[in-house]
Amino acid sequence: MDYSFKLESKMPKKRGLITDTYKMVRKEKKTKQEEDEEKAKEEVARNLEIERKQLESNLEVLKQFDLFWEYGPCIGITRLQRWERADILGLKPPVHVRDLILKHKDDPLYLQRRAGRLYLPR
């Protein structure tokens, strides 16, 4: 009996590499200028996020100052006027609140108490 097999005929043909079927597409390399522009955009986005978080933090401090009734009523006057009145009356308001208000004295978000929800610029 002859038990010899022809394995070559029963095995499928070798197909080759996947890159023979699907050609590789190389991405274009970015130029130095494009890389610099991308880094600059990321830096701007990072700085805006830091500024937004700082604004939220500052406004939270001012909100807490508004909620402390021990410094007197806050209706009809600015935060700075309320702070000065509390200081004259010897109520010892936090100095960092005054510094924060004076640092941003031209920004209405820092000067006046806002009723309702505060919408921050994005």
PDB file of C-alpha atoms in Angstrom:
ATOM      1  CA  MET A   1       0.000   0.000   0.000  1.00  0.00           C
ATOM      2  CA  ASP A   2       1.140   3.374  -0.888  1.00  0.00           C
ATOM      3  CA  TYR A   3       0.441   5.966   1.751  1.00  0.00           C
ATOM      4  CA  SER A   4       2.142   8.867   0.164  1.00  0.00           C
ATOM      5  CA  PHE A   5       0.198  12.076   0.127  1.00  0.00           C
ATOM      6  CA  LYS A   6       0.577  15.059  -2.004  1.00  0.00           C
ATOM      7  CA  LEU A   7       0.289  17.720   0.638  1.00  0.00           C
ATOM      8  CA  GLU A   8       1.094  20.454  -1.778  1.00  0.00           C
ATOM      9  CA  SER A   9      -2.008  19.868  -3.826  1.00  0.00           C
ATOM     10  CA  LYS A  10      -4.387  19.844  -0.852  1.00  0.00           C
ATOM     11  CA  MET A  11      -2.940  22.870   0.948  1.00  0.00           C
ATOM     12  CA  PRO A  12      -4.067  26.309  -0.151  1.00  0.00           C
ATOM     13  CA  LYS A  13      -1.601  28.503  -1.901  1.00  0.00           C
ATOM     14  CA  LYS A  14       0.375  30.877   0.221  1.00  0.00           C
ATOM     15  CA  ARG A  15      -1.302  34.244  -0.005  1.00  0.00           C
ATOM     16  CA  GLY A  16       1.597  36.418   0.988  1.00  0.00           C
ATOM     17  CA  LEU A  17       1.672  39.359   3.313  1.00  0.00           C
ATOM     18  CA  ILE A  18      -1.293  41.533   4.187  1.00  0.00           C
ATOM     19  CA  THR A  19       0.553  44.448   2.639  1.00  0.00           C
ATOM     20  CA  ASP A  20       0.364  42.641  -0.684  1.00  0.00           C
ATOM     21  CA  THR A  21      -3.420  42.957  -0.556  1.00  0.00           C
ATOM     22  CA  TYR A  22      -3.757  46.263   1.288  1.00  0.00           C
ATOM     23  CA  LYS A  23      -1.169  48.764   0.307  1.00  0.00           C
ATOM     24  CA  MET A  24       0.342  50.887   3.060  1.00  0.00           C
ATOM     25  CA  VAL A  25      -0.653  54.524   3.077  1.00  0.00           C
ATOM     26  CA  ARG A  26       1.944  56.730   4.592  1.00  0.00           C
ATOM     27  CA  LYS A  27       0.850  59.856   6.378  1.00  0.00           C
ATOM     28  CA  GLU A  28       2.397  63.062   5.294  1.00  0.00           C
ATOM     29  CA  LYS A  29       4.874  64.369   7.777  1.00  0.00           C
ATOM     30  CA  LYS A  30       4.018  67.695   9.337  1.00  0.00           C
ATOM     31  CA  THR A  31       6.258  70.578   8.612  1.00  0.00           C
ATOM     32  CA  LYS A  32       7.959  72.455  11.407  1.00  0.00           C
ATOM     33  CA  GLN A  33       5.565  75.373  10.903  1.00  0.00           C
ATOM     34  CA  GLU A  34       2.504  73.106  11.201  1.00  0.00           C
ATOM     35  CA  GLU A  35       3.906  71.547  14.379  1.00  0.00           C
ATOM     36  CA  ASP A  36       4.555  75.007  15.849  1.00  0.00           C
ATOM     37  CA  GLU A  37       1.028  76.148  14.970  1.00  0.00           C
ATOM     38  CA  GLU A  38      -0.448  73.040  16.585  1.00  0.00           C
ATOM     39  CA  LYS A  39       1.599  73.577  19.744  1.00  0.00           C
ATOM     40  CA  ALA A  40       0.530  77.232  19.846  1.00  0.00           C
ATOM     41  CA  LYS A  41      -3.147  76.248  19.566  1.00  0.00           C
ATOM     42  CA  GLU A  42      -2.747  73.722  22.384  1.00  0.00           C
ATOM     43  CA  GLU A  43      -1.028  76.348  24.544  1.00  0.00           C
ATOM     44  CA  VAL A  44      -3.827  78.864  23.920  1.00  0.00           C
ATOM     45  CA  ALA A  45      -6.464  76.256  24.781  1.00  0.00           C
ATOM     46  CA  ARG A  46      -4.577  75.336  27.961  1.00  0.00           C
ATOM     47  CA  ASN A  47      -4.284  79.004  28.978  1.00  0.00           C
ATOM     48  CA  LEU A  48      -7.991  79.616  28.343  1.00  0.00           C
ATOM     49  CA  GLU A  49      -8.879  76.632  30.508  1.00  0.00           C
ATOM     50  CA  ILE A  50      -6.656  77.937  33.322  1.00  0.00           C
ATOM     51  CA  GLU A  51      -8.235  81.394  33.056  1.00  0.00           C
ATOM     52  CA  ARG A  52     -11.739  79.912  33.108  1.00  0.00           C
ATOM     53  CA  LYS A  53     -10.959  77.873  36.220  1.00  0.00           C
ATOM     54  CA  GLN A  54      -9.434  80.943  37.888  1.00  0.00           C
ATOM     55  CA  LEU A  55     -12.540  82.986  37.036  1.00  0.00           C
ATOM     56  CA  GLU A  56     -14.805  80.299  38.480  1.00  0.00           C
ATOM     57  CA  SER A  57     -12.693  80.161  41.635  1.00  0.00           C
ATOM     58  CA  ASN A  58     -12.708  83.945  42.057  1.00  0.00           C
ATOM     59  CA  LEU A  59     -16.451  84.197  41.514  1.00  0.00           C
ATOM     60  CA  GLU A  60     -17.020  81.409  44.031  1.00  0.00           C
ATOM     61  CA  VAL A  61     -15.074  83.421  46.652  1.00  0.00           C
ATOM     62  CA  LEU A  62     -17.205  86.479  45.890  1.00  0.00           C
ATOM     63  CA  LYS A  63     -20.383  84.398  46.028  1.00  0.00           C
ATOM     64  CA  GLN A  64     -19.423  83.161  49.490  1.00  0.00           C
ATOM     65  CA  PHE A  65     -18.828  86.774  50.542  1.00  0.00           C
ATOM     66  CA  ASP A  66     -22.299  87.665  49.226  1.00  0.00           C
ATOM     67  CA  LEU A  67     -23.878  84.857  51.241  1.00  0.00           C
ATOM     68  CA  PHE A  68     -22.385  85.950  54.588  1.00  0.00           C
ATOM     69  CA  TRP A  69     -25.100  88.098  56.141  1.00  0.00           C
ATOM     70  CA  GLU A  70     -22.804  89.128  58.994  1.00  0.00           C
ATOM     71  CA  TYR A  71     -21.359  91.807  56.671  1.00  0.00           C
ATOM     72  CA  GLY A  72     -24.767  93.399  56.208  1.00  0.00           C
ATOM     73  CA  PRO A  73     -27.274  93.485  53.368  1.00  0.00           C
ATOM     74  CA  CYS A  74     -25.983  93.447  49.814  1.00  0.00           C
ATOM     75  CA  ILE A  75     -28.995  94.778  47.926  1.00  0.00           C
ATOM     76  CA  GLY A  76     -28.544  98.058  46.095  1.00  0.00           C
ATOM     77  CA  ILE A  77     -24.790  98.451  46.634  1.00  0.00           C
ATOM     78  CA  THR A  78     -21.666  97.117  45.004  1.00  0.00           C
ATOM     79  CA  ARG A  79     -19.504  94.485  46.615  1.00  0.00           C
ATOM     80  CA  LEU A  80     -16.789  97.040  47.254  1.00  0.00           C
ATOM     81  CA  GLN A  81     -19.244  99.386  49.014  1.00  0.00           C
ATOM     82  CA  ARG A  82     -20.484  96.484  51.111  1.00  0.00           C
ATOM     83  CA  TRP A  83     -16.925  95.484  52.004  1.00  0.00           C
ATOM     84  CA  GLU A  84     -16.026  99.085  52.983  1.00  0.00           C
ATOM     85  CA  ARG A  85     -19.200  99.450  55.074  1.00  0.00           C
ATOM     86  CA  ALA A  86     -18.454  96.186  56.890  1.00  0.00           C
ATOM     87  CA  ASP A  87     -14.881  97.356  57.510  1.00  0.00           C
ATOM     88  CA  ILE A  88     -16.060 100.707  58.937  1.00  0.00           C
ATOM     89  CA  LEU A  89     -18.480  98.883  61.234  1.00  0.00           C
ATOM     90  CA  GLY A  90     -15.636  96.668  62.480  1.00  0.00           C
ATOM     91  CA  LEU A  91     -17.034  93.433  61.074  1.00  0.00           C
ATOM     92  CA  LYS A  92     -13.617  92.429  59.688  1.00  0.00           C
ATOM     93  CA  PRO A  93     -14.476  91.332  56.148  1.00  0.00           C
ATOM     94  CA  PRO A  94     -11.827  89.246  54.349  1.00  0.00           C
ATOM     95  CA  VAL A  95      -9.073  91.401  52.850  1.00  0.00           C
ATOM     96  CA  HIS A  96      -8.579  89.047  49.904  1.00  0.00           C
ATOM     97  CA  VAL A  97     -12.145  89.819  48.779  1.00  0.00           C
ATOM     98  CA  ARG A  98     -11.351  93.543  48.605  1.00  0.00           C
ATOM     99  CA  ASP A  99      -8.099  92.818  46.775  1.00  0.00           C
ATOM    100  CA  LEU A 100      -9.961  90.626  44.300  1.00  0.00           C
ATOM    101  CA  ILE A 101     -12.571  93.310  43.654  1.00  0.00           C
ATOM    102  CA  LEU A 102      -9.959  96.050  43.243  1.00  0.00           C
ATOM    103  CA  LYS A 103      -7.856  93.892  40.932  1.00  0.00           C
ATOM    104  CA  HIS A 104     -10.857  93.529  38.592  1.00  0.00           C
ATOM    105  CA  LYS A 105     -12.549  96.867  39.252  1.00  0.00           C
ATOM    106  CA  ASP A 106     -13.553  97.339  35.592  1.00  0.00           C
ATOM    107  CA  ASP A 107     -15.236  93.944  35.262  1.00  0.00           C
ATOM    108  CA  PRO A 108     -18.958  93.960  36.171  1.00  0.00           C
ATOM    109  CA  LEU A 109     -18.808  90.249  37.082  1.00  0.00           C
ATOM    110  CA  TYR A 110     -16.617  91.181  40.042  1.00  0.00           C
ATOM    111  CA  LEU A 111     -18.371  94.385  41.104  1.00  0.00           C
ATOM    112  CA  GLN A 112     -22.028  93.430  41.296  1.00  0.00           C
ATOM    113  CA  ARG A 113     -23.786  90.483  42.795  1.00  0.00           C
ATOM    114  CA  ARG A 114     -25.745  88.573  40.166  1.00  0.00           C
ATOM    115  CA  ALA A 115     -29.095  87.009  40.852  1.00  0.00           C
ATOM    116  CA  GLY A 116     -29.813  83.668  39.287  1.00  0.00           C
ATOM    117  CA  ARG A 117     -27.457  81.466  37.371  1.00  0.00           C
ATOM    118  CA  LEU A 118     -24.156  82.858  36.233  1.00  0.00           C
ATOM    119  CA  TYR A 119     -23.188  82.204  32.633  1.00  0.00           C
ATOM    120  CA  LEU A 120     -19.444  82.151  32.160  1.00  0.00           C
ATOM    121  CA  PRO A 121     -17.859  82.875  28.805  1.00  0.00           C
ATOM    122  CA  ARG A 122     -16.545  79.719  27.125  1.00  0.00           C
TER     123      ARG A 122
END
